[in-house]
Amino acid sequence: MIICKFGGSSVADAAHVKKVKAILHEDNQRNIVIVSAPGRRFAEDEKVTDMLYKCAALVAEGKSCLPVFRKIEDRYRTIIRGLGMDETLLDEEFKTIREDISSSRGADYAASRGEYLSARLVAEYLGWKFIDTAPLIVVKSDGTPDDSSLLHLSQALSSDGRYVLPGFYGVNAEGQIKTFSRGGSDITGAIVARAAKAEAYENWTDVSGIFAADPRIVPDAHVISEMTYSEVRDLAAVGAGVFHEEAIAPVIPLNIPVIVKNTNAPKDAGTRIVPRRDTSGRPLAGVSSKKGYTRLMIHKLMLFKQPGIRHALLTLLHVFGVRPEYSTYGIDSIVWFYDNTQTTDAVAGEMVERLRQEFELDRVELTSGHAVIGIVGEAIMDVPGKFAHGIQSLDEHDIPVCGVTYGVSEVSALIVVKETHATEAVKILYETVLA
């Protein structure tokens, strides 16, 4: 059994849905499908999920969402017409959803309806059984799936059935619709793969695998033929957007391989994600960057002589909604990097004052506009010279390094630069350590 998840670009219009059908008919083991909501058809197009979030926001403001929802209806009807199906196929669903959103069911409910409608449509087109994930997948308060989801799904799916399920959502403990984070249909696919004890989980998108660097930055970047679970998680954490970092966890216990493939070029091999790989010929997998970080530097003489100081500092940061993602330590200082969106300038200023006063710090510095670049590879600890060469190359191109971590993770090393240098830094590091 092979689980297939098709992303938003793969169901964006009728032509792509026809490609989905052809791919499924190529292999009769592909008998369970998870679909996203229709994505962009062209650069200026709007994703269905974005329009649904807009509907929820309008209702929250006391305004009508009808004009936006009509666009969503038109989008699905256009797909239905292109597939030669009855144009009224989803009319009753549209009416119910429109009324539910207008009655303030909330953003999660609204956003989930894109996948729901997509799965209804694709199931009808294929002649397969539709199964709603809402009663089956339970999403915990931290946004991760509850273990009970596996039992629910395994009971609902038979080995000889053919099913279409919506991605991206489940229910919370109270039975209300709860979504995963954006891109969460990847997670749904992984949960279903584990519940079904699948031989493989194919993740179909609009590119022929995971690239060793963002091809928008490095046009000649190569596709990674094989990478490990750890590598893909670390690469996704620093901005590689093809596969959701949380979607690996469900498949790990059963060592289910994940294959990222291209709906528009199904014969391409894609990227195979596995528990382990041979690193002898290719110690490193890829490089990626993520912008939007603030640097918080704290300095005090004999700082770490104070018992529990790190915990106390982090506790205060959490009061202000700040949860650092990366850190470096000196004998008298700490540097933390956190996502800019966690605070406003006013809140950050208040946080700095509280830190200064409560801990009698010698110095507190807050600077925004940083990017974190990750160099990822299972054998990165075996090639310190490559990493050092990468740092040297940045220096030769007058790109200052604001922070480095090497040896903390066995799979990745991190370099922090200013956002204005991030694109050039990725190009240099790709050519230096990966090409």
PDB file of C-alpha atoms in Angstrom, residues 92-369:
ATOM      1  CA  GLU A  92     -25.203  21.906  -0.785  1.00  0.00           C
ATOM      2  CA  GLU A  93     -21.740  21.863   0.780  1.00  0.00           C
ATOM      3  CA  PHE A  94     -21.180  25.494  -0.257  1.00  0.00           C
ATOM      4  CA  LYS A  95     -24.448  26.529   1.393  1.00  0.00           C
ATOM      5  CA  THR A  96     -23.654  24.750   4.663  1.00  0.00           C
ATOM      6  CA  ILE A  97     -20.093  26.045   4.849  1.00  0.00           C
ATOM      7  CA  ARG A  98     -21.105  29.589   3.952  1.00  0.00           C
ATOM      8  CA  GLU A  99     -23.685  29.591   6.755  1.00  0.00           C
ATOM      9  CA  ASP A 100     -21.267  28.027   9.248  1.00  0.00           C
ATOM     10  CA  ILE A 101     -18.510  30.552   8.548  1.00  0.00           C
ATOM     11  CA  SER A 102     -21.014  33.412   8.766  1.00  0.00           C
ATOM     12  CA  SER A 103     -22.126  32.133  12.180  1.00  0.00           C
ATOM     13  CA  SER A 104     -18.575  32.619  13.523  1.00  0.00           C
ATOM     14  CA  ARG A 105     -17.322  29.031  13.608  1.00  0.00           C
ATOM     15  CA  GLY A 106     -13.791  30.468  13.671  1.00  0.00           C
ATOM     16  CA  ALA A 107     -10.645  30.540  11.556  1.00  0.00           C
ATOM     17  CA  ASP A 108      -9.726  26.863  11.968  1.00  0.00           C
ATOM     18  CA  TYR A 109     -13.119  25.691  10.752  1.00  0.00           C
ATOM     19  CA  ALA A 110     -13.076  28.114   7.821  1.00  0.00           C
ATOM     20  CA  ALA A 111      -9.541  27.212   6.726  1.00  0.00           C
ATOM     21  CA  SER A 112     -10.225  23.470   6.901  1.00  0.00           C
ATOM     22  CA  ARG A 113     -13.064  23.653   4.396  1.00  0.00           C
ATOM     23  CA  GLY A 114     -10.673  24.035   1.472  1.00  0.00           C
ATOM     24  CA  GLU A 115      -9.281  20.548   2.025  1.00  0.00           C
ATOM     25  CA  TYR A 116     -12.740  19.187   2.815  1.00  0.00           C
ATOM     26  CA  LEU A 117     -14.212  20.429  -0.478  1.00  0.00           C
ATOM     27  CA  SER A 118     -11.129  19.344  -2.412  1.00  0.00           C
ATOM     28  CA  ALA A 119     -11.382  15.802  -1.037  1.00  0.00           C
ATOM     29  CA  ARG A 120     -15.115  15.655  -1.786  1.00  0.00           C
ATOM     30  CA  LEU A 121     -14.459  16.713  -5.371  1.00  0.00           C
ATOM     31  CA  VAL A 122     -11.520  14.373  -5.998  1.00  0.00           C
ATOM     32  CA  ALA A 123     -13.297  11.393  -4.408  1.00  0.00           C
ATOM     33  CA  GLU A 124     -16.281  11.917  -6.705  1.00  0.00           C
ATOM     34  CA  TYR A 125     -14.018  12.276  -9.745  1.00  0.00           C
ATOM     35  CA  LEU A 126     -12.069   9.105  -8.964  1.00  0.00           C
ATOM     36  CA  GLY A 127     -15.097   7.127  -7.814  1.00  0.00           C
ATOM     37  CA  TRP A 128     -13.319   6.421  -4.527  1.00  0.00           C
ATOM     38  CA  LYS A 129     -14.711   6.619  -0.985  1.00  0.00           C
ATOM     39  CA  PHE A 130     -14.477   9.951   0.846  1.00  0.00           C
ATOM     40  CA  ILE A 131     -13.491   9.744   4.518  1.00  0.00           C
ATOM     41  CA  ASP A 132     -13.511  12.877   6.643  1.00  0.00           C
ATOM     42  CA  THR A 133     -10.504  13.208   8.947  1.00  0.00           C
ATOM     43  CA  ALA A 134     -12.437  15.379  11.421  1.00  0.00           C
ATOM     44  CA  PRO A 135     -13.672  12.596  13.710  1.00  0.00           C
ATOM     45  CA  LEU A 136     -10.592  10.424  13.168  1.00  0.00           C
ATOM     46  CA  ILE A 137      -7.561  12.652  13.739  1.00  0.00           C
ATOM     47  CA  VAL A 138      -7.390  14.238  17.185  1.00  0.00           C
ATOM     48  CA  VAL A 139      -5.138  17.296  17.425  1.00  0.00           C
ATOM     49  CA  LYS A 140      -3.674  18.116  20.834  1.00  0.00           C
ATOM     50  CA  SER A 141      -3.432  21.640  22.245  1.00  0.00           C
ATOM     51  CA  ASP A 142       0.202  21.870  21.102  1.00  0.00           C
ATOM     52  CA  GLY A 143      -0.855  21.236  17.498  1.00  0.00           C
ATOM     53  CA  THR A 144       0.457  17.665  17.278  1.00  0.00           C
ATOM     54  CA  PRO A 145      -1.669  14.566  16.604  1.00  0.00           C
ATOM     55  CA  ASP A 146      -2.877  12.474  19.520  1.00  0.00           C
ATOM     56  CA  ASP A 147      -1.915   8.788  19.454  1.00  0.00           C
ATOM     57  CA  SER A 148      -5.600   7.828  19.406  1.00  0.00           C
ATOM     58  CA  SER A 149      -5.688   9.061  15.807  1.00  0.00           C
ATOM     59  CA  LEU A 150      -3.768   5.974  14.673  1.00  0.00           C
ATOM     60  CA  LEU A 151      -6.385   3.597  16.086  1.00  0.00           C
ATOM     61  CA  HIS A 152      -9.266   5.618  14.635  1.00  0.00           C
ATOM     62  CA  LEU A 153      -7.694   5.657  11.171  1.00  0.00           C
ATOM     63  CA  SER A 154      -6.661   2.001  11.170  1.00  0.00           C
ATOM     64  CA  GLN A 155     -10.257   1.027  11.993  1.00  0.00           C
ATOM     65  CA  ALA A 156     -11.649   3.230   9.205  1.00  0.00           C
ATOM     66  CA  LEU A 157      -9.278   2.071   6.451  1.00  0.00           C
ATOM     67  CA  SER A 158      -9.310  -1.412   4.938  1.00  0.00           C
ATOM     68  CA  SER A 159      -6.413  -2.813   2.943  1.00  0.00           C
ATOM     69  CA  ASP A 160      -8.545  -3.383  -0.159  1.00  0.00           C
ATOM     70  CA  GLY A 161     -10.374  -0.037  -0.140  1.00  0.00           C
ATOM     71  CA  ARG A 162      -9.659   3.120  -2.124  1.00  0.00           C
ATOM     72  CA  TYR A 163     -10.020   6.347  -0.187  1.00  0.00           C
ATOM     73  CA  VAL A 164      -9.682  10.106  -0.451  1.00  0.00           C
ATOM     74  CA  LEU A 165      -9.123  12.079   2.755  1.00  0.00           C
ATOM     75  CA  PRO A 166      -8.739  15.822   3.375  1.00  0.00           C
ATOM     76  CA  GLY A 167      -5.456  16.965   4.861  1.00  0.00           C
ATOM     77  CA  PHE A 168      -4.585  19.773   7.278  1.00  0.00           C
ATOM     78  CA  TYR A 169      -7.141  19.230  10.037  1.00  0.00           C
ATOM     79  CA  GLY A 170      -8.708  17.037  12.683  1.00  0.00           C
ATOM     80  CA  VAL A 171     -10.625  17.788  15.866  1.00  0.00           C
ATOM     81  CA  ASN A 172      -9.578  18.895  19.343  1.00  0.00           C
ATOM     82  CA  ALA A 173     -10.562  17.174  22.591  1.00  0.00           C
ATOM     83  CA  GLU A 174     -13.924  18.988  22.505  1.00  0.00           C
ATOM     84  CA  GLY A 175     -14.700  17.755  19.000  1.00  0.00           C
ATOM     85  CA  GLN A 176     -14.177  21.136  17.328  1.00  0.00           C
ATOM     86  CA  ILE A 177     -12.285  21.461  14.049  1.00  0.00           C
ATOM     87  CA  LYS A 178      -8.584  22.062  14.681  1.00  0.00           C
ATOM     88  CA  THR A 179      -5.987  22.646  11.954  1.00  0.00           C
ATOM     89  CA  PHE A 180      -2.308  21.853  11.884  1.00  0.00           C
ATOM     90  CA  SER A 181       0.108  24.657  10.970  1.00  0.00           C
ATOM     91  CA  ARG A 182       0.225  25.740   7.307  1.00  0.00           C
ATOM     92  CA  GLY A 183       1.441  22.916   5.121  1.00  0.00           C
ATOM     93  CA  GLY A 184      -0.099  20.494   7.601  1.00  0.00           C
ATOM     94  CA  SER A 185      -1.524  18.189   4.940  1.00  0.00           C
ATOM     95  CA  ASP A 186       1.971  16.653   4.924  1.00  0.00           C
ATOM     96  CA  ILE A 187       1.344  15.697   8.558  1.00  0.00           C
ATOM     97  CA  THR A 188      -2.031  14.149   7.719  1.00  0.00           C
ATOM     98  CA  GLY A 189      -0.404  12.032   5.032  1.00  0.00           C
ATOM     99  CA  ALA A 190       2.268  10.818   7.444  1.00  0.00           C
ATOM    100  CA  ILE A 191      -0.289   9.893  10.126  1.00  0.00           C
ATOM    101  CA  VAL A 192      -2.355   7.965   7.594  1.00  0.00           C
ATOM    102  CA  ALA A 193       0.780   6.208   6.299  1.00  0.00           C
ATOM    103  CA  ARG A 194       1.624   5.002   9.783  1.00  0.00           C
ATOM    104  CA  ALA A 195      -1.948   3.975  10.604  1.00  0.00           C
ATOM    105  CA  ALA A 196      -2.160   1.989   7.364  1.00  0.00           C
ATOM    106  CA  LYS A 197       1.351   0.528   7.825  1.00  0.00           C
ATOM    107  CA  ALA A 198       2.130   1.720   4.316  1.00  0.00           C
ATOM    108  CA  GLU A 199       5.092   0.547   2.257  1.00  0.00           C
ATOM    109  CA  ALA A 200       5.751   4.144   1.223  1.00  0.00           C
ATOM    110  CA  TYR A 201       4.399   7.663   1.575  1.00  0.00           C
ATOM    111  CA  GLU A 202       4.536   9.666  -1.666  1.00  0.00           C
ATOM    112  CA  ASN A 203       4.329  13.430  -1.309  1.00  0.00           C
ATOM    113  CA  TRP A 204       3.396  14.968  -4.659  1.00  0.00           C
ATOM    114  CA  THR A 205       4.164  18.617  -5.311  1.00  0.00           C
ATOM    115  CA  ASP A 206       5.236  20.939  -8.156  1.00  0.00           C
ATOM    116  CA  VAL A 207       8.990  20.279  -8.002  1.00  0.00           C
ATOM    117  CA  SER A 208      10.988  17.117  -8.669  1.00  0.00           C
ATOM    118  CA  GLY A 209      12.152  16.598  -5.110  1.00  0.00           C
ATOM    119  CA  ILE A 210      13.991  18.546  -2.436  1.00  0.00           C
ATOM    120  CA  PHE A 211      16.780  20.762  -3.733  1.00  0.00           C
ATOM    121  CA  ALA A 212      20.171  21.144  -2.058  1.00  0.00           C
ATOM    122  CA  ALA A 213      19.481  24.898  -2.085  1.00  0.00           C
ATOM    123  CA  ASP A 214      16.498  27.055  -2.962  1.00  0.00           C
ATOM    124  CA  PRO A 215      16.482  27.093  -6.807  1.00  0.00           C
ATOM    125  CA  ARG A 216      15.193  30.666  -6.719  1.00  0.00           C
ATOM    126  CA  ILE A 217      18.541  31.571  -5.139  1.00  0.00           C
ATOM    127  CA  VAL A 218      20.751  28.939  -6.774  1.00  0.00           C
ATOM    128  CA  PRO A 219      19.194  28.148 -10.181  1.00  0.00           C
ATOM    129  CA  ASP A 220      21.507  25.193 -10.848  1.00  0.00           C
ATOM    130  CA  ALA A 221      21.046  23.592  -7.412  1.00  0.00           C
ATOM    131  CA  HIS A 222      20.788  19.810  -7.674  1.00  0.00           C
ATOM    132  CA  VAL A 223      17.936  17.653  -6.421  1.00  0.00           C
ATOM    133  CA  ILE A 224      18.880  15.569  -3.381  1.00  0.00           C
ATOM    134  CA  SER A 225      18.351  11.953  -4.429  1.00  0.00           C
ATOM    135  CA  GLU A 226      18.294  10.546  -0.908  1.00  0.00           C
ATOM    136  CA  MET A 227      18.305  12.064   2.559  1.00  0.00           C
ATOM    137  CA  THR A 228      17.527  10.964   6.087  1.00  0.00           C
ATOM    138  CA  TYR A 229      14.622  11.794   8.359  1.00  0.00           C
ATOM    139  CA  SER A 230      16.936  13.944  10.489  1.00  0.00           C
ATOM    140  CA  GLU A 231      18.309  15.817   7.500  1.00  0.00           C
ATOM    141  CA  VAL A 232      14.900  16.754   6.135  1.00  0.00           C
ATOM    142  CA  ARG A 233      13.700  17.924   9.546  1.00  0.00           C
ATOM    143  CA  ASP A 234      16.747  20.118  10.073  1.00  0.00           C
ATOM    144  CA  LEU A 235      16.595  21.514   6.536  1.00  0.00           C
ATOM    145  CA  ALA A 236      12.874  22.299   6.864  1.00  0.00           C
ATOM    146  CA  ALA A 237      13.486  24.016  10.206  1.00  0.00           C
ATOM    147  CA  VAL A 238      15.700  26.593   8.486  1.00  0.00           C
ATOM    148  CA  GLY A 239      13.380  27.435   5.651  1.00  0.00           C
ATOM    149  CA  ALA A 240      13.310  24.614   3.091  1.00  0.00           C
ATOM    150  CA  GLY A 241       9.613  24.649   2.264  1.00  0.00           C
ATOM    151  CA  VAL A 242       8.939  21.521   0.206  1.00  0.00           C
ATOM    152  CA  PHE A 243       8.155  19.234   3.155  1.00  0.00           C
ATOM    153  CA  HIS A 244       6.731  20.044   6.600  1.00  0.00           C
ATOM    154  CA  GLU A 245       9.284  19.374   9.361  1.00  0.00           C
ATOM    155  CA  GLU A 246       6.659  17.835  11.691  1.00  0.00           C
ATOM    156  CA  ALA A 247       5.514  15.350   9.050  1.00  0.00           C
ATOM    157  CA  ILE A 248       8.491  13.049   9.610  1.00  0.00           C
ATOM    158  CA  ALA A 249       7.696  12.052  13.207  1.00  0.00           C
ATOM    159  CA  PRO A 250       4.721   9.756  12.448  1.00  0.00           C
ATOM    160  CA  VAL A 251       6.611   7.604   9.907  1.00  0.00           C
ATOM    161  CA  ILE A 252       9.779   7.085  11.993  1.00  0.00           C
ATOM    162  CA  PRO A 253       8.533   4.206  14.211  1.00  0.00           C
ATOM    163  CA  LEU A 254       7.812   2.039  11.145  1.00  0.00           C
ATOM    164  CA  ASN A 255      10.726   3.311   9.005  1.00  0.00           C
ATOM    165  CA  ILE A 256       8.307   4.206   6.216  1.00  0.00           C
ATOM    166  CA  PRO A 257      10.177   5.848   3.316  1.00  0.00           C
ATOM    167  CA  VAL A 258       8.869   9.213   2.119  1.00  0.00           C
ATOM    168  CA  ILE A 259       9.265  10.046  -1.570  1.00  0.00           C
ATOM    169  CA  VAL A 260       8.843  13.658  -2.705  1.00  0.00           C
ATOM    170  CA  LYS A 261       7.759  13.686  -6.361  1.00  0.00           C
ATOM    171  CA  ASN A 262       6.556  16.056  -9.075  1.00  0.00           C
ATOM    172  CA  THR A 263       2.953  15.847 -10.291  1.00  0.00           C
ATOM    173  CA  ASN A 264       4.026  17.534 -13.534  1.00  0.00           C
ATOM    174  CA  ALA A 265       6.965  15.162 -14.104  1.00  0.00           C
ATOM    175  CA  PRO A 266       5.934  11.866 -12.465  1.00  0.00           C
ATOM    176  CA  LYS A 267       8.750   9.869 -14.077  1.00  0.00           C
ATOM    177  CA  ASP A 268      11.400  11.944 -12.267  1.00  0.00           C
ATOM    178  CA  ALA A 269      12.934   9.995  -9.383  1.00  0.00           C
ATOM    179  CA  GLY A 270      12.358  12.727  -6.806  1.00  0.00           C
ATOM    180  CA  THR A 271      13.843  12.664  -3.314  1.00  0.00           C
ATOM    181  CA  ARG A 272      13.700   9.571  -1.137  1.00  0.00           C
ATOM    182  CA  ILE A 273      13.666  10.211   2.638  1.00  0.00           C
ATOM    183  CA  VAL A 274      14.851   7.236   4.688  1.00  0.00           C
ATOM    184  CA  PRO A 275      16.083   6.391   8.211  1.00  0.00           C
ATOM    185  CA  ARG A 276      19.747   6.078   7.160  1.00  0.00           C
ATOM    186  CA  ARG A 277      21.864   6.637   4.048  1.00  0.00           C
ATOM    187  CA  ASP A 278      25.401   6.077   2.809  1.00  0.00           C
ATOM    188  CA  THR A 279      27.300   9.333   3.421  1.00  0.00           C
ATOM    189  CA  SER A 280      30.654   8.241   1.979  1.00  0.00           C
ATOM    190  CA  GLY A 281      30.194  10.042  -1.325  1.00  0.00           C
ATOM    191  CA  ARG A 282      27.985  12.871  -0.126  1.00  0.00           C
ATOM    192  CA  PRO A 283      28.489  13.886   3.518  1.00  0.00           C
ATOM    193  CA  LEU A 284      26.262  16.973   3.261  1.00  0.00           C
ATOM    194  CA  ALA A 285      22.678  17.190   2.018  1.00  0.00           C
ATOM    195  CA  GLY A 286      21.768  20.839   1.607  1.00  0.00           C
ATOM    196  CA  VAL A 287      21.781  24.457   2.708  1.00  0.00           C
ATOM    197  CA  SER A 288      18.804  26.675   3.469  1.00  0.00           C
ATOM    198  CA  SER A 289      18.053  30.002   5.109  1.00  0.00           C
ATOM    199  CA  LYS A 290      15.277  31.548   7.145  1.00  0.00           C
ATOM    200  CA  LYS A 291      14.903  35.278   7.623  1.00  0.00           C
ATOM    201  CA  GLY A 292      13.103  37.275  10.283  1.00  0.00           C
ATOM    202  CA  TYR A 293      15.170  36.766  13.431  1.00  0.00           C
ATOM    203  CA  THR A 294      15.990  39.118  16.290  1.00  0.00           C
ATOM    204  CA  ARG A 295      19.284  38.805  18.177  1.00  0.00           C
ATOM    205  CA  LEU A 296      19.141  39.235  21.964  1.00  0.00           C
ATOM    206  CA  MET A 297      22.536  39.525  23.682  1.00  0.00           C
ATOM    207  CA  ILE A 298      22.803  39.440  27.479  1.00  0.00           C
ATOM    208  CA  HIS A 299      26.087  40.104  29.310  1.00  0.00           C
ATOM    209  CA  LYS A 300      27.002  40.141  32.980  1.00  0.00           C
ATOM    210  CA  LEU A 301      30.290  39.400  34.707  1.00  0.00           C
ATOM    211  CA  MET A 302      30.163  35.956  36.350  1.00  0.00           C
ATOM    212  CA  LEU A 303      26.716  35.397  34.829  1.00  0.00           C
ATOM    213  CA  PHE A 304      26.799  31.622  35.056  1.00  0.00           C
ATOM    214  CA  LYS A 305      27.928  31.607  38.680  1.00  0.00           C
ATOM    215  CA  GLN A 306      24.278  32.308  39.524  1.00  0.00           C
ATOM    216  CA  PRO A 307      22.411  29.000  40.023  1.00  0.00           C
ATOM    217  CA  GLY A 308      19.444  28.561  37.685  1.00  0.00           C
ATOM    218  CA  ILE A 309      20.175  31.780  35.785  1.00  0.00           C
ATOM    219  CA  ARG A 310      19.433  30.346  32.343  1.00  0.00           C
ATOM    220  CA  HIS A 311      16.041  29.024  33.445  1.00  0.00           C
ATOM    221  CA  ALA A 312      15.200  32.303  35.172  1.00  0.00           C
ATOM    222  CA  LEU A 313      16.062  34.342  32.078  1.00  0.00           C
ATOM    223  CA  LEU A 314      14.034  32.095  29.797  1.00  0.00           C
ATOM    224  CA  THR A 315      11.080  32.244  32.170  1.00  0.00           C
ATOM    225  CA  LEU A 316      11.046  36.025  31.881  1.00  0.00           C
ATOM    226  CA  LEU A 317      11.307  35.829  28.084  1.00  0.00           C
ATOM    227  CA  HIS A 318       8.319  33.485  28.027  1.00  0.00           C
ATOM    228  CA  VAL A 319       6.277  36.068  29.954  1.00  0.00           C
ATOM    229  CA  PHE A 320       6.723  38.343  26.943  1.00  0.00           C
ATOM    230  CA  GLY A 321       5.908  35.564  24.468  1.00  0.00           C
ATOM    231  CA  VAL A 322       9.513  35.056  23.366  1.00  0.00           C
ATOM    232  CA  ARG A 323      10.763  31.519  22.778  1.00  0.00           C
ATOM    233  CA  PRO A 324      14.295  31.513  21.365  1.00  0.00           C
ATOM    234  CA  GLU A 325      15.069  28.991  18.638  1.00  0.00           C
ATOM    235  CA  TYR A 326      18.871  29.241  18.572  1.00  0.00           C
ATOM    236  CA  SER A 327      21.488  30.180  21.139  1.00  0.00           C
ATOM    237  CA  THR A 328      25.212  30.611  21.739  1.00  0.00           C
ATOM    238  CA  TYR A 329      26.940  30.944  25.105  1.00  0.00           C
ATOM    239  CA  GLY A 330      30.046  32.650  26.409  1.00  0.00           C
ATOM    240  CA  ILE A 331      31.520  32.606  29.908  1.00  0.00           C
ATOM    241  CA  ASP A 332      29.668  35.803  30.833  1.00  0.00           C
ATOM    242  CA  SER A 333      27.082  36.102  28.073  1.00  0.00           C
ATOM    243  CA  ILE A 334      24.206  34.521  26.210  1.00  0.00           C
ATOM    244  CA  VAL A 335      23.026  35.257  22.684  1.00  0.00           C
ATOM    245  CA  TRP A 336      19.550  34.137  21.691  1.00  0.00           C
ATOM    246  CA  PHE A 337      17.844  34.363  18.306  1.00  0.00           C
ATOM    247  CA  TYR A 338      14.063  34.415  18.105  1.00  0.00           C
ATOM    248  CA  ASP A 339      11.391  34.958  15.456  1.00  0.00           C
ATOM    249  CA  ASN A 340      10.611  38.661  14.920  1.00  0.00           C
ATOM    250  CA  THR A 341       6.882  37.990  14.902  1.00  0.00           C
ATOM    251  CA  GLN A 342       6.871  36.938  18.551  1.00  0.00           C
ATOM    252  CA  THR A 343       6.952  40.549  19.809  1.00  0.00           C
ATOM    253  CA  THR A 344       6.222  44.109  18.786  1.00  0.00           C
ATOM    254  CA  ASP A 345       8.923  46.761  19.179  1.00  0.00           C
ATOM    255  CA  ALA A 346       7.135  48.134  22.245  1.00  0.00           C
ATOM    256  CA  VAL A 347       6.913  44.734  23.941  1.00  0.00           C
ATOM    257  CA  ALA A 348      10.545  43.962  23.106  1.00  0.00           C
ATOM    258  CA  GLY A 349      11.617  47.272  24.643  1.00  0.00           C
ATOM    259  CA  GLU A 350       9.711  46.514  27.831  1.00  0.00           C
ATOM    260  CA  MET A 351      11.277  43.051  27.954  1.00  0.00           C
ATOM    261  CA  VAL A 352      14.784  44.498  27.688  1.00  0.00           C
ATOM    262  CA  GLU A 353      14.116  46.861  30.596  1.00  0.00           C
ATOM    263  CA  ARG A 354      12.762  44.041  32.760  1.00  0.00           C
ATOM    264  CA  LEU A 355      15.816  41.918  31.998  1.00  0.00           C
ATOM    265  CA  ARG A 356      18.164  44.767  32.814  1.00  0.00           C
ATOM    266  CA  GLN A 357      16.456  45.608  36.112  1.00  0.00           C
ATOM    267  CA  GLU A 358      15.611  42.166  37.483  1.00  0.00           C
ATOM    268  CA  PHE A 359      18.984  40.578  36.728  1.00  0.00           C
ATOM    269  CA  GLU A 360      21.184  43.692  37.083  1.00  0.00           C
ATOM    270  CA  LEU A 361      22.769  43.000  33.723  1.00  0.00           C
ATOM    271  CA  ASP A 362      25.817  44.896  32.499  1.00  0.00           C
ATOM    272  CA  ARG A 363      24.568  44.962  28.922  1.00  0.00           C
ATOM    273  CA  VAL A 364      21.483  43.988  26.932  1.00  0.00           C
ATOM    274  CA  GLU A 365      21.409  44.412  23.155  1.00  0.00           C
ATOM    275  CA  LEU A 366      18.503  43.773  20.823  1.00  0.00           C
ATOM    276  CA  THR A 367      18.994  43.867  17.041  1.00  0.00           C
ATOM    277  CA  SER A 368      16.570  42.709  14.357  1.00  0.00           C
ATOM    278  CA  GLY A 369      17.036  41.769  10.714  1.00  0.00           C
TER     279      GLY A 369
END
